[in-house]
Coordinates of C-alpha atoms and ligand atoms in Angstrom, one line a residue:
X2 CA -33.1 -15.4 16.7
X3 CA -33.1 -14.9 12.9
X4 CA -31.0 -17.0 10.7
X5 CA -27.3 -16.1 10.4
X6 CA -26.4 -14.7 7.1
X7 CA -23.0 -15.3 5.8
X8 CA -21.9 -13.4 2.5
X9 CA -19.1 -15.2 0.6
X10 CA -17.2 -13.2 -2.1
X11 CA -14.8 -15.2 -4.5
X12 CA -12.0 -12.6 -5.7
X13 CA -11.7 -14.3 -9.0
X14 CA -13.7 -14.0 -12.3
X15 CA -11.7 -16.7 -14.0
X16 CA -13.3 -19.9 -15.1
X17 CA -12.0 -22.6 -13.2
X18 CA -10.8 -20.4 -10.4
X19 CA -9.2 -22.0 -7.6
X20 CA -10.6 -19.4 -5.2
X21 CA -14.1 -19.8 -6.6
X22 CA -13.6 -23.2 -6.1
X23 CA -12.5 -22.8 -2.3
X24 CA -15.4 -20.3 -1.8
X25 CA -17.8 -23.2 -2.8
X26 CA -16.3 -25.5 -0.4
X27 CA -16.5 -22.9 2.4
X28 CA -19.9 -22.1 1.7
X29 CA -21.0 -25.6 2.1
X30 CA -19.4 -25.7 5.3
X31 CA -21.4 -22.7 6.4
X32 CA -24.5 -24.3 5.3
X33 CA -23.6 -27.3 7.0
X34 CA -23.3 -25.4 10.2
X35 CA -26.8 -24.0 9.9
X36 CA -25.8 -20.5 8.3
X37 CA -27.7 -18.9 5.3
X38 CA -25.1 -18.4 2.7
X39 CA -25.0 -16.0 -0.2
X40 CA -22.2 -16.7 -2.5
X41 CA -21.9 -13.8 -5.3
X42 CA -19.7 -13.6 -8.4
X43 CA -17.9 -9.9 -9.0
X44 CA -18.8 -10.3 -12.3
X45 CA -22.3 -9.3 -11.1
X46 CA -20.7 -6.3 -9.6
X47 CA -18.6 -4.4 -12.4
X48 CA -16.9 -1.4 -11.4
X49 CA -14.5 1.1 -13.1
X50 CA -11.0 1.6 -11.7
X51 CA -11.5 4.0 -8.9
X52 CA -11.2 7.5 -9.9
X53 CA -12.1 10.5 -7.7
X54 CA -13.2 12.5 -10.5
X55 CA -15.6 10.0 -11.6
X56 CA -16.9 9.9 -8.2
X57 CA -17.3 13.7 -8.1
X58 CA -19.1 13.7 -11.4
X59 CA -21.2 10.7 -11.2
X60 CA -21.3 9.5 -7.9
X61 CA -20.6 6.1 -6.7
X62 CA -21.6 3.4 -9.2
X63 CA -24.8 1.4 -8.2
X64 CA -23.0 -1.9 -8.5
X65 CA -20.8 -0.7 -5.4
X66 CA -24.0 0.7 -3.8
X67 CA -25.7 -2.7 -4.3
X68 CA -22.6 -4.4 -3.1
X69 CA -22.5 -2.5 0.2
X70 CA -26.0 -2.9 0.8
X71 CA -25.6 -6.6 0.1
X72 CA -22.9 -6.8 2.8
X73 CA -25.1 -4.8 5.2
X74 CA -27.9 -7.6 5.0
X75 CA -25.5 -10.2 6.1
X76 CA -24.0 -11.0 9.7
X77 CA -20.6 -11.9 8.4
X78 CA -18.5 -11.8 5.3
X79 CA -16.0 -14.2 3.9
X80 CA -13.3 -13.1 1.0
X81 CA -11.8 -15.5 -1.0
X82 CA -8.8 -14.0 -2.9
X83 CA -5.9 -15.0 -5.3
X84 CA -2.6 -13.5 -4.7
X85 CA -1.1 -11.5 -7.4
X86 CA 2.7 -10.2 -7.0
X87 CA 2.5 -10.8 -3.3
X88 CA -0.6 -8.9 -3.0
X89 CA -4.3 -8.3 -3.3
X90 CA -5.5 -8.5 -6.9
X91 CA -6.9 -5.1 -8.3
X92 CA -10.5 -6.6 -8.5
X93 CA -10.7 -7.3 -4.8
X94 CA -9.1 -4.0 -3.9
X95 CA -11.0 -1.8 -6.2
X96 CA -14.1 -3.3 -5.1
X97 CA -13.1 -2.7 -1.4
X98 CA -12.2 0.9 -2.4
X99 CA -15.6 1.8 -4.0
X100 CA -17.4 0.0 -1.2
X101 CA -15.6 2.3 1.2
X102 CA -16.8 5.2 -0.5
X103 CA -20.5 4.3 -0.3
X104 CA -22.3 6.0 3.0
X105 CA -26.0 5.7 3.1
X106 CA -28.2 8.5 5.1
X107 CA -27.6 8.3 8.9
X108 CA -24.4 6.2 8.4
X109 CA -21.1 6.8 9.7
X110 CA -17.7 6.2 7.4
X111 CA -17.0 2.6 7.1
X112 CA -20.0 1.5 9.1
X113 CA -20.5 -1.5 6.6
X114 CA -17.2 -2.7 7.6
X115 CA -17.4 -2.1 11.5
X116 CA -21.0 -3.8 11.6
X117 CA -20.0 -7.4 10.7
X118 CA -16.9 -9.3 11.1
X119 CA -14.7 -10.5 8.1
X120 CA -12.9 -13.7 7.2
X121 CA -10.3 -14.2 4.6
X122 CA -8.8 -17.0 2.6
X123 CA -6.8 -17.6 -0.3
X124 CA -5.9 -20.5 -2.9
X125 CA -2.7 -20.7 -4.7
X126 CA -0.9 -23.4 -6.6
X127 CA 2.2 -22.1 -4.8
X128 CA 3.5 -23.7 -1.5
X129 CA 2.6 -20.3 0.3
X130 CA -1.0 -20.8 -0.7
X131 CA -1.4 -16.8 -1.0
X132 CA -0.1 -16.2 2.6
X133 CA 1.2 -12.7 1.8
X134 CA -1.9 -11.5 0.0
X135 CA -4.0 -12.3 3.2
X136 CA -1.7 -10.1 5.3
X137 CA -2.1 -7.4 2.8
X138 CA -6.1 -7.7 2.7
X139 CA -6.0 -8.1 6.5
X140 CA -4.4 -4.5 6.4
X141 CA -6.6 -3.1 4.0
X142 CA -9.8 -4.4 5.8
X143 CA -8.3 -3.0 9.2
X144 CA -7.9 0.3 7.4
X145 CA -11.6 0.2 6.7
X146 CA -12.0 -0.6 10.6
X147 CA -13.3 -4.2 9.8
X148 CA -13.0 -6.8 12.5
X149 CA -10.9 -9.6 10.7
X150 CA -11.0 -12.9 12.7
X151 CA -7.5 -14.4 13.6
X152 CA -8.4 -17.8 11.6
X153 CA -7.8 -17.9 7.9
X154 CA -6.9 -20.3 5.3
X155 CA -4.2 -20.0 2.8
X156 CA -4.7 -23.3 0.7
X157 CA -1.3 -24.2 -1.0
X158 CA -1.2 -26.5 -4.1
X159 CA -4.7 -25.8 -5.0
X160 CA -4.7 -27.7 -7.8
X161 CA -4.2 -30.8 -5.8
X162 CA -6.0 -30.0 -2.7
X163 CA -9.5 -31.8 -3.5
X164 CA -10.6 -35.3 -3.8
X165 CA -13.1 -37.1 -6.6
X166 CA -16.2 -35.5 -4.8
X167 CA -14.5 -31.9 -4.6
X168 CA -14.0 -31.8 -1.0
X169 CA -10.5 -30.7 0.4
X170 CA -8.6 -33.9 0.9
X171 CA -5.6 -33.1 3.7
X172 CA -6.4 -32.9 7.2
X173 CA -4.6 -29.6 7.8
X174 CA -6.8 -27.9 5.2
X175 CA -10.2 -29.6 6.3
X176 CA -9.2 -28.3 10.1
X177 CA -8.2 -24.7 8.9
X178 CA -11.3 -24.3 6.8
X179 CA -13.5 -25.7 9.6
X180 CA -11.9 -23.5 12.3
X181 CA -12.4 -20.4 10.2
X182 CA -16.0 -21.3 9.6
X183 CA -16.7 -22.0 13.1
X184 CA -14.7 -18.8 14.3
X185 CA -16.9 -16.3 11.7
X186 CA -20.1 -17.8 12.8
X187 CA -19.1 -17.3 16.4
X188 CA -18.1 -13.8 16.0
X189 CA -21.0 -13.1 13.8
X190 CA -23.4 -14.3 16.2
X191 CA -21.8 -12.1 18.9
X192 CA -22.0 -8.9 16.6
X193 CA -25.6 -9.4 15.7
Ligands
FMN209 C1 -0.2 -11.1 -12.3 C2 -0.5 -12.5 -11.6 C3 0.6 -12.3 -10.5 C4 0.6 -13.7 -9.6 N1 1.3 -13.6 -8.3 C5 1.0 -14.6 -7.6 C6 1.9 -14.5 -6.4 O1 2.6 -13.7 -5.9 N2 1.7 -15.6 -5.5 C7 1.2 -16.7 -5.8 O2 1.0 -17.9 -5.2 N3 0.3 -16.9 -7.0 C8 0.5 -16.0 -7.9 N4 0.0 -15.9 -9.3 C9 -0.9 -17.0 -9.4 C10 -2.3 -17.2 -8.9 O3 -2.2 -17.1 -7.6 C11 -2.9 -18.2 -9.8 O4 -3.0 -17.7 -11.2 C12 -4.4 -18.3 -9.2 O5 -4.9 -19.4 -9.9 C13 -5.4 -17.3 -9.5 O6 -6.4 -17.6 -8.9 P1 -7.7 -18.2 -9.2 O7 -7.3 -19.7 -9.7 O8 -8.6 -18.0 -8.3 O9 -8.0 -17.4 -10.7 C14 0.0 -14.7 -10.0 C15 -0.9 -14.7 -11.2 C16 -1.0 -13.4 -11.7 C17 -1.9 -13.4 -13.0

């Protein structure tokens, strides 16, 4: 069997992003579990705000096509997103919206979302840790017909969540991350 490939997508471009840091911690756990991990930055896939006229005139932008193909080349996807005003940031929503418009030849609509499981995580300095944004993201991905695994991680008080070695230090966070990583690997293997 070929190596299990996991794509990790941080939903923030900010330098010092809590979510990019959590994405790095999750990537390490996936690699420890034997998966081949690709961690991207959405700064390498810049996209205009979705506009139907733009799509009609110029088609789907190449960065959306490239990202969709990158997703297709992986067996599972983790999205690690900030929470903005109790929901999903425009960067993440806009990226999903564009990718959902990509349909390669002989593919059915949403095939890239149906073909592999998704995991979702959030990091925030608040006590709720981005829980509300995860509910919104789960709904969006479900609308794209994705399987979103039940285990998720909402990392509270993200600024104080790590030790000097950049590892999560609270047992509940470590357990939640480990459970999510194990479940995404398990479901990805079953959907391969
Ligand atoms: C427009 C905006 C709205 C925000 N709304 C929320 C919110 O509803 N809940 C929350 O926990 N944090 C909220 N925050 C704080 C972000 O979670 C915080 O800036 C976080 O560090 C962003 O993620 P990053 O560190 O990965 O860039 C908001 C920040 C911005 C800029």
